[in-house]
mmCIF file of C-alpha atoms and ligand atoms in Angstrom:
data_model
loop_
_atom_site.group_PDB
_atom_site.id
_atom_site.type_symbol
_atom_site.label_atom_id
_atom_site.label_comp_id
_atom_site.label_asym_id
_atom_site.label_seq_id
_atom_site.Cartn_x
_atom_site.Cartn_y
_atom_site.Cartn_z
ATOM 1 C CA MET A 1 -17.323 91.536 66.843
ATOM 2 C CA GLN A 2 -15.385 88.282 66.828
ATOM 3 C CA PRO A 3 -12.083 88.327 64.930
ATOM 4 C CA ALA A 4 -12.192 86.668 61.489
ATOM 5 C CA GLN A 5 -9.446 84.512 60.015
ATOM 6 C CA GLU A 6 -6.946 86.670 58.165
ATOM 7 C CA PHE A 7 -4.965 85.230 55.259
ATOM 8 C CA GLY A 8 -4.501 88.378 53.169
ATOM 9 C CA ASP A 9 -4.752 88.676 49.368
ATOM 10 C CA ASN A 10 -2.859 85.518 48.545
ATOM 11 C CA PRO A 11 -3.645 82.865 51.164
ATOM 12 C CA VAL A 12 -1.302 80.246 49.685
ATOM 13 C CA GLU A 13 1.629 82.507 50.467
ATOM 14 C CA VAL A 14 0.947 82.406 54.188
ATOM 15 C CA ARG A 15 3.619 79.966 55.330
ATOM 16 C CA GLU A 16 4.616 81.118 58.807
ATOM 17 C CA THR A 17 5.043 79.155 62.012
ATOM 18 C CA GLY A 18 3.581 81.922 64.170
ATOM 19 C CA HIS A 19 0.383 82.261 62.109
ATOM 20 C CA TYR A 20 -1.440 79.473 63.988
ATOM 21 C CA THR A 21 -2.603 81.809 66.754
ATOM 22 C CA GLU A 22 -4.531 83.846 64.159
ATOM 23 C CA GLU A 23 -5.999 80.790 62.442
ATOM 24 C CA TYR A 24 -7.671 79.376 65.543
ATOM 25 C CA VAL A 25 -10.175 82.238 65.920
ATOM 26 C CA PRO A 26 -12.839 81.751 68.636
ATOM 27 C CA SER A 27 -15.738 81.131 66.227
ATOM 28 C CA PHE A 28 -13.807 78.313 64.473
ATOM 29 C CA VAL A 29 -12.737 76.730 67.748
ATOM 30 C CA GLU A 30 -16.269 76.856 69.136
ATOM 31 C CA LYS A 31 -17.831 75.333 66.052
ATOM 32 C CA TRP A 32 -15.278 72.610 65.775
ATOM 33 C CA ASP A 33 -15.578 71.655 69.389
ATOM 34 C CA SER A 34 -19.361 71.566 69.456
ATOM 35 C CA LEU A 35 -19.573 69.405 66.332
ATOM 36 C CA ILE A 36 -16.885 66.869 67.082
ATOM 37 C CA ASP A 37 -18.420 64.487 69.536
ATOM 38 C CA TRP A 38 -15.827 63.801 72.243
ATOM 39 C CA GLU A 39 -17.346 60.445 73.078
ATOM 40 C CA LYS A 40 -17.130 59.239 69.493
ATOM 41 C CA ARG A 41 -13.593 60.507 69.170
ATOM 42 C CA ALA A 42 -12.628 58.805 72.438
ATOM 43 C CA GLU A 43 -14.056 55.521 71.178
ATOM 44 C CA SER A 44 -11.996 55.609 68.019
ATOM 45 C CA GLU A 45 -8.653 56.942 69.217
ATOM 46 C CA GLY A 46 -8.619 57.470 72.969
ATOM 47 C CA ASN A 47 -7.620 54.002 74.066
ATOM 48 C CA PHE A 48 -4.868 53.790 71.531
ATOM 49 C CA PHE A 49 -2.827 56.441 73.327
ATOM 50 C CA ILE A 50 -3.823 55.468 76.868
ATOM 51 C CA ASP A 51 -2.861 51.848 76.210
ATOM 52 C CA LEU A 52 0.421 52.924 74.682
ATOM 53 C CA LEU A 53 1.280 55.139 77.654
ATOM 54 C CA ARG A 54 0.354 52.406 80.112
ATOM 55 C CA LYS A 55 2.455 49.915 78.229
ATOM 56 C CA TRP A 56 5.415 52.261 78.709
ATOM 57 C CA GLY A 57 4.732 52.653 82.447
ATOM 58 C CA VAL A 58 4.159 56.393 82.015
ATOM 59 C CA LYS A 59 2.934 58.436 84.996
ATOM 60 C CA SER A 60 3.497 62.075 84.037
ATOM 61 C CA VAL A 61 2.507 63.536 80.674
ATOM 62 C CA LEU A 62 3.001 66.921 79.086
ATOM 63 C CA ASP A 63 0.360 67.582 76.435
ATOM 64 C CA VAL A 64 2.075 70.212 74.289
ATOM 65 C CA ALA A 65 -0.811 70.663 71.849
ATOM 66 C CA THR A 66 -3.729 70.818 74.245
ATOM 67 C CA GLY A 67 -6.128 72.529 71.869
ATOM 68 C CA THR A 68 -9.587 72.358 73.392
ATOM 69 C CA GLY A 69 -8.401 69.721 75.825
ATOM 70 C CA PHE A 70 -9.587 66.444 74.359
ATOM 71 C CA HIS A 71 -6.407 64.475 75.100
ATOM 72 C CA SER A 72 -5.602 66.244 78.371
ATOM 73 C CA VAL A 73 -9.041 65.367 79.729
ATOM 74 C CA ALA A 74 -8.714 61.753 78.569
ATOM 75 C CA LEU A 75 -5.292 61.543 80.241
ATOM 76 C CA LEU A 76 -6.541 63.002 83.525
ATOM 77 C CA SER A 77 -9.551 60.677 83.506
ATOM 78 C CA ALA A 78 -7.195 57.740 83.008
ATOM 79 C CA GLY A 79 -5.160 58.815 86.048
ATOM 80 C CA PHE A 80 -2.052 60.351 84.437
ATOM 81 C CA GLU A 81 -0.459 63.432 86.022
ATOM 82 C CA THR A 82 -0.975 65.867 83.195
ATOM 83 C CA VAL A 83 0.231 69.352 82.333
ATOM 84 C CA SER A 84 -1.540 71.013 79.409
ATOM 85 C CA ALA A 85 0.416 73.436 77.236
ATOM 86 C CA ASP A 86 -0.490 75.278 74.049
ATOM 87 C CA GLY A 87 0.652 78.451 72.333
ATOM 88 C CA SER A 88 -2.908 79.731 71.962
ATOM 89 C CA ALA A 89 -4.513 81.395 74.982
ATOM 90 C CA GLU A 90 -7.879 80.993 73.264
ATOM 91 C CA MET A 91 -7.466 77.234 73.097
ATOM 92 C CA LEU A 92 -6.312 76.935 76.690
ATOM 93 C CA ALA A 93 -9.297 78.910 77.990
ATOM 94 C CA ARG A 94 -11.629 76.566 76.154
ATOM 95 C CA ALA A 95 -9.679 73.507 77.362
ATOM 96 C CA PHE A 96 -9.932 74.675 80.970
ATOM 97 C CA GLU A 97 -13.717 75.038 80.637
ATOM 98 C CA ASN A 98 -14.014 71.655 78.944
ATOM 99 C CA GLY A 99 -11.981 70.063 81.751
ATOM 100 C CA GLN A 100 -14.444 71.326 84.331
ATOM 101 C CA LYS A 101 -17.446 70.234 82.274
ATOM 102 C CA GLN A 102 -16.091 66.794 81.481
ATOM 103 C CA GLY A 103 -15.574 65.122 84.818
ATOM 104 C CA GLY A 104 -14.740 68.159 86.944
ATOM 105 C CA HIS A 105 -11.034 68.230 86.118
ATOM 106 C CA ILE A 106 -8.940 71.291 86.925
ATOM 107 C CA LEU A 107 -6.447 71.412 84.069
ATOM 108 C CA ARG A 108 -2.936 72.700 84.812
ATOM 109 C CA VAL A 109 -2.588 74.928 81.786
ATOM 110 C CA VAL A 110 0.521 76.773 80.577
ATOM 111 C CA GLN A 111 0.649 79.026 77.544
ATOM 112 C CA ALA A 112 3.849 78.138 75.734
ATOM 113 C CA ASP A 113 5.099 78.050 72.190
ATOM 114 C CA TRP A 114 7.064 74.854 71.460
ATOM 115 C CA ARG A 115 10.025 76.832 70.216
ATOM 116 C CA TRP A 116 10.574 78.171 73.742
ATOM 117 C CA LEU A 117 8.928 75.408 75.733
ATOM 118 C CA ASN A 118 11.652 75.054 78.386
ATOM 119 C CA ARG A 119 11.432 78.716 79.213
ATOM 120 C CA ASP A 120 7.751 78.512 80.129
ATOM 121 C CA VAL A 121 7.071 74.957 81.268
ATOM 122 C CA HIS A 122 8.952 73.367 84.148
ATOM 123 C CA GLY A 123 9.744 69.823 85.141
ATOM 124 C CA GLU A 124 10.576 66.584 83.364
ATOM 125 C CA TYR A 125 8.011 64.157 82.049
ATOM 126 C CA ASP A 126 7.714 60.443 81.299
ATOM 127 C CA ALA A 127 5.921 61.303 78.075
ATOM 128 C CA ILE A 128 5.141 64.240 75.832
ATOM 129 C CA VAL A 129 2.163 64.048 73.500
ATOM 130 C CA CYS A 130 1.764 66.269 70.446
ATOM 131 C CA LEU A 131 -1.467 65.044 68.871
ATOM 132 C CA GLY A 132 -4.260 65.991 66.488
ATOM 133 C CA ASN A 133 -1.912 66.792 63.572
ATOM 134 C CA SER A 134 -0.376 69.747 65.398
ATOM 135 C CA PHE A 135 3.319 69.562 64.496
ATOM 136 C CA THR A 136 2.310 70.430 60.928
ATOM 137 C CA HIS A 137 1.916 74.066 62.010
ATOM 138 C CA LEU A 138 5.685 74.592 61.964
ATOM 139 C CA PHE A 139 6.787 76.077 58.670
ATOM 140 C CA SER A 140 10.587 76.035 58.783
ATOM 141 C CA GLU A 141 12.964 73.178 59.388
ATOM 142 C CA ARG A 142 14.732 75.296 61.993
ATOM 143 C CA ASP A 143 11.486 75.621 63.970
ATOM 144 C CA ARG A 144 10.807 71.899 63.687
ATOM 145 C CA ARG A 145 14.280 71.013 64.960
ATOM 146 C CA LYS A 146 14.032 73.579 67.734
ATOM 147 C CA ALA A 147 10.626 72.284 68.856
ATOM 148 C CA LEU A 148 11.760 68.643 68.827
ATOM 149 C CA ALA A 149 14.914 69.555 70.774
ATOM 150 C CA GLU A 150 12.750 71.328 73.360
ATOM 151 C CA PHE A 151 10.508 68.241 73.634
ATOM 152 C CA TYR A 152 13.585 66.012 73.969
ATOM 153 C CA ALA A 153 15.008 68.153 76.773
ATOM 154 C CA MET A 154 11.780 67.990 78.792
ATOM 155 C CA LEU A 155 11.640 64.196 78.830
ATOM 156 C CA LYS A 156 13.093 62.018 81.557
ATOM 157 C CA HIS A 157 16.028 59.891 80.413
ATOM 158 C CA ASP A 158 13.722 56.996 79.460
ATOM 159 C CA GLY A 159 10.837 59.161 78.274
ATOM 160 C CA ILE A 160 8.835 58.950 75.043
ATOM 161 C CA LEU A 161 7.404 61.431 72.597
ATOM 162 C CA ILE A 162 4.145 60.543 70.856
ATOM 163 C CA LEU A 163 3.494 62.746 67.833
ATOM 164 C CA ASP A 164 0.924 62.197 65.112
ATOM 165 C CA GLN A 165 0.534 63.617 61.634
ATOM 166 C CA ARG A 166 -1.687 63.402 58.639
ATOM 167 C CA ASN A 167 -0.488 61.136 55.818
ATOM 168 C CA TYR A 168 0.750 63.905 53.545
ATOM 169 C CA ASP A 169 2.831 61.521 51.419
ATOM 170 C CA ALA A 170 -0.334 60.145 49.893
ATOM 171 C CA MET A 171 -1.584 63.636 49.206
ATOM 172 C CA LEU A 172 1.673 64.845 47.667
ATOM 173 C CA ASP A 173 2.445 61.720 45.641
ATOM 174 C CA ASP A 174 -0.925 60.546 44.413
ATOM 175 C CA GLY A 175 -2.285 63.964 43.582
ATOM 176 C CA TYR A 176 -6.000 64.422 43.359
ATOM 177 C CA THR A 177 -6.915 60.781 43.790
ATOM 178 C CA SER A 178 -5.898 60.979 47.427
ATOM 179 C CA LYS A 179 -7.252 64.445 48.041
ATOM 180 C CA HIS A 180 -10.463 62.999 49.324
ATOM 181 C CA GLN A 181 -12.847 64.657 51.691
ATOM 182 C CA TYR A 182 -12.639 63.711 55.334
ATOM 183 C CA TYR A 183 -15.993 63.576 57.045
ATOM 184 C CA TYR A 184 -16.105 64.215 60.736
ATOM 185 C CA CYS A 185 -19.147 63.527 62.812
ATOM 186 C CA GLY A 186 -21.139 61.990 59.961
ATOM 187 C CA ASP A 187 -21.568 64.677 57.358
ATOM 188 C CA ASP A 188 -21.421 67.620 59.702
ATOM 189 C CA VAL A 189 -17.912 68.867 59.007
ATOM 190 C CA ILE A 190 -16.138 68.305 55.710
ATOM 191 C CA VAL A 191 -12.397 68.708 55.702
ATOM 192 C CA GLU A 192 -10.619 68.810 52.357
ATOM 193 C CA PRO A 193 -7.346 70.054 50.946
ATOM 194 C CA GLU A 194 -7.932 73.158 48.886
ATOM 195 C CA TYR A 195 -4.324 73.532 47.775
ATOM 196 C CA VAL A 196 -1.257 71.301 48.119
ATOM 197 C CA ASP A 197 2.390 71.695 47.150
ATOM 198 C CA GLU A 198 5.625 70.497 48.798
ATOM 199 C CA GLY A 199 5.586 73.516 51.121
ATOM 200 C CA LEU A 200 1.900 73.982 51.902
ATOM 201 C CA CYS A 201 -1.305 72.101 52.508
ATOM 202 C CA ARG A 202 -4.232 74.472 52.855
ATOM 203 C CA MET A 203 -7.205 72.690 54.403
ATOM 204 C CA ARG A 204 -10.791 73.853 54.156
ATOM 205 C CA TYR A 205 -13.286 73.108 56.928
ATOM 206 C CA SER A 206 -16.907 73.418 55.788
ATOM 207 C CA PHE A 207 -19.653 73.514 58.403
ATOM 208 C CA PRO A 208 -23.376 72.786 58.029
ATOM 209 C CA ASP A 209 -24.283 76.491 58.331
ATOM 210 C CA SER A 210 -22.165 77.086 55.163
ATOM 211 C CA SER A 211 -19.381 78.802 57.062
ATOM 212 C CA MET A 212 -15.844 77.931 56.034
ATOM 213 C CA TYR A 213 -12.542 78.117 57.819
ATOM 214 C CA TYR A 214 -9.010 77.318 56.736
ATOM 215 C CA LEU A 215 -5.719 76.113 58.164
ATOM 216 C CA ASN A 216 -2.396 76.513 56.384
ATOM 217 C CA MET A 217 -0.095 73.643 57.255
ATOM 218 C CA PHE A 218 3.251 72.233 56.258
ATOM 219 C CA PRO A 219 2.865 68.813 54.550
ATOM 220 C CA LEU A 220 5.254 66.661 56.576
ATOM 221 C CA ARG A 221 6.459 63.568 54.836
ATOM 222 C CA LYS A 222 6.496 60.571 57.161
ATOM 223 C CA ASP A 223 10.175 59.680 56.722
ATOM 224 C CA TYR A 224 11.211 63.302 57.005
ATOM 225 C CA THR A 225 9.521 63.584 60.419
ATOM 226 C CA ARG A 226 11.202 60.370 61.506
ATOM 227 C CA ARG A 227 14.576 61.634 60.332
ATOM 228 C CA LEU A 228 14.228 64.912 62.231
ATOM 229 C CA MET A 229 13.369 63.027 65.411
ATOM 230 C CA SER A 230 16.399 60.872 65.007
ATOM 231 C CA ASP A 231 18.604 63.914 64.230
ATOM 232 C CA VAL A 232 17.710 65.622 67.517
ATOM 233 C CA GLY A 233 18.663 62.492 69.465
ATOM 234 C CA PHE A 234 15.680 60.132 69.704
ATOM 235 C CA GLN A 235 17.091 56.598 69.619
ATOM 236 C CA ARG A 236 14.229 54.532 68.276
ATOM 237 C CA ILE A 237 11.148 55.609 66.406
ATOM 238 C CA GLU A 238 8.191 53.377 65.757
ATOM 239 C CA THR A 239 5.498 54.558 63.377
ATOM 240 C CA TYR A 240 1.937 53.255 63.504
ATOM 241 C CA GLY A 241 -0.723 53.551 60.800
ATOM 242 C CA ASP A 242 -4.253 54.772 61.149
ATOM 243 C CA PHE A 243 -6.317 54.869 64.314
ATOM 244 C CA GLN A 244 -8.692 57.472 63.061
ATOM 245 C CA HIS A 245 -12.369 57.811 62.462
ATOM 246 C CA THR A 246 -12.014 59.139 58.938
ATOM 247 C CA TYR A 247 -12.966 57.429 55.680
ATOM 248 C CA ARG A 248 -11.040 54.168 55.398
ATOM 249 C CA ARG A 249 -8.861 53.834 52.333
ATOM 250 C CA GLU A 250 -5.923 51.610 51.513
ATOM 251 C CA GLN A 251 -3.565 54.289 52.781
ATOM 252 C CA PRO A 252 -3.827 55.338 56.410
ATOM 253 C CA ASP A 253 -4.978 58.928 56.885
ATOM 254 C CA PHE A 254 -2.757 59.377 59.932
ATOM 255 C CA PHE A 255 0.584 58.218 61.255
ATOM 256 C CA VAL A 256 1.555 58.067 64.927
ATOM 257 C CA HIS A 257 5.264 58.219 65.781
ATOM 258 C CA VAL A 258 6.499 56.938 69.127
ATOM 259 C CA ALA A 259 10.052 58.158 69.728
ATOM 260 C CA GLU A 260 12.219 56.870 72.589
ATOM 261 C CA LYS A 261 14.752 59.159 74.195
ATOM 262 C CA GLU A 262 17.004 56.383 75.474
HETATM 263 N N1 LIG B 301 -4.450 68.123 70.239
HETATM 264 C C1 LIG B 301 -5.675 68.847 70.026
HETATM 265 C C2 LIG B 301 -6.687 67.969 69.358
HETATM 266 O O1 LIG B 301 -6.318 66.934 68.804
HETATM 267 O O2 LIG B 301 -7.882 68.297 69.385
HETATM 268 C C3 LIG B 301 -5.481 70.154 69.245
HETATM 269 C C4 LIG B 301 -4.980 70.039 67.853
HETATM 270 S S1 LIG B 301 -4.959 71.550 66.969
HETATM 271 C C5 LIG B 301 -4.999 70.920 65.337
HETATM 272 C C6 LIG B 301 -3.289 72.143 67.043
HETATM 273 C C7 LIG B 301 -2.915 72.877 68.318
HETATM 274 O O3 LIG B 301 -1.500 73.120 68.319
HETATM 275 C C8 LIG B 301 -3.587 74.221 68.469
HETATM 276 O O4 LIG B 301 -4.228 74.304 69.720
HETATM 277 C C9 LIG B 301 -2.452 75.237 68.330
HETATM 278 O O5 LIG B 301 -2.662 76.395 69.103
HETATM 279 C C10 LIG B 301 -1.258 74.437 68.804
HETATM 280 N N2 LIG B 301 0.016 74.905 68.235
HETATM 281 C C11 LIG B 301 0.335 75.016 66.917
HETATM 282 N N3 LIG B 301 1.595 75.466 66.780
HETATM 283 C C12 LIG B 301 2.081 75.651 68.037
HETATM 284 C C13 LIG B 301 3.339 76.117 68.546
HETATM 285 N N4 LIG B 301 4.333 76.506 67.733
HETATM 286 N N5 LIG B 301 3.502 76.153 69.893
HETATM 287 C C14 LIG B 301 2.493 75.785 70.720
HETATM 288 N N6 LIG B 301 1.285 75.351 70.296
HETATM 289 C C15 LIG B 301 1.083 75.283 68.969
#
């Protein structure tokens, strides 16, 4: 029996940083990964990050939100020295397999929660990437500050942090008009907010076989994320708009922050 997602009697009350390991159950991860075409995703976003890293003269990268390995594999294929970290053992196992399948890469994987990153991952890096709307899993400001401080400490003096996030401002401010469905892979996976308040965005992922999965996330406002980065010591933060393969609207669906340590 595979473990099911567990949100208890009142799912909108689940607002805990550590809950992510229980949300990414194997059946969800498998489904997601088999439906999201890596090639299509690479076409729409891959070069954006690779170009950015090249522009900065980056050689070594720590992918702190490896997930199933999409970015780590792209980074290795592009010639970057890459270490792949994630707090979920499930994710890392899948990423390792994907690395071997996609181009015969042997991923250097480390299981590590961002809050204690320096304890488990060693070395200093030219860049840290935290992509795929991952930072949103942190539910308290203390955890967010702690994680950013850990990222900061693991960068070389002139290193950069690249962190992306969903555009939650639009969702919080414009109410239902912006709560549109996001279609991935044509109509195969529909992602939509089921519940939103200032402290929670609960997303529903509907698959073609009628199965549904959920993620509870903290709706980060863009300027708040930028302010936190600056508070922990990042000197300059540039924020880009959309690069994503979601439905185009006036508002970008995603933001990408590039924060410079020096
Ligand atoms: N970057 C990948 C992508 O775009 O496909 C994965 C994104 S997935 C939405 C978020 C990942 O962040 C998950 O693999 C999860 O295990 C990881 N994660 C969430 N909170 C974490 C934490 N506190 N420490 C370490 N990893 C965490």
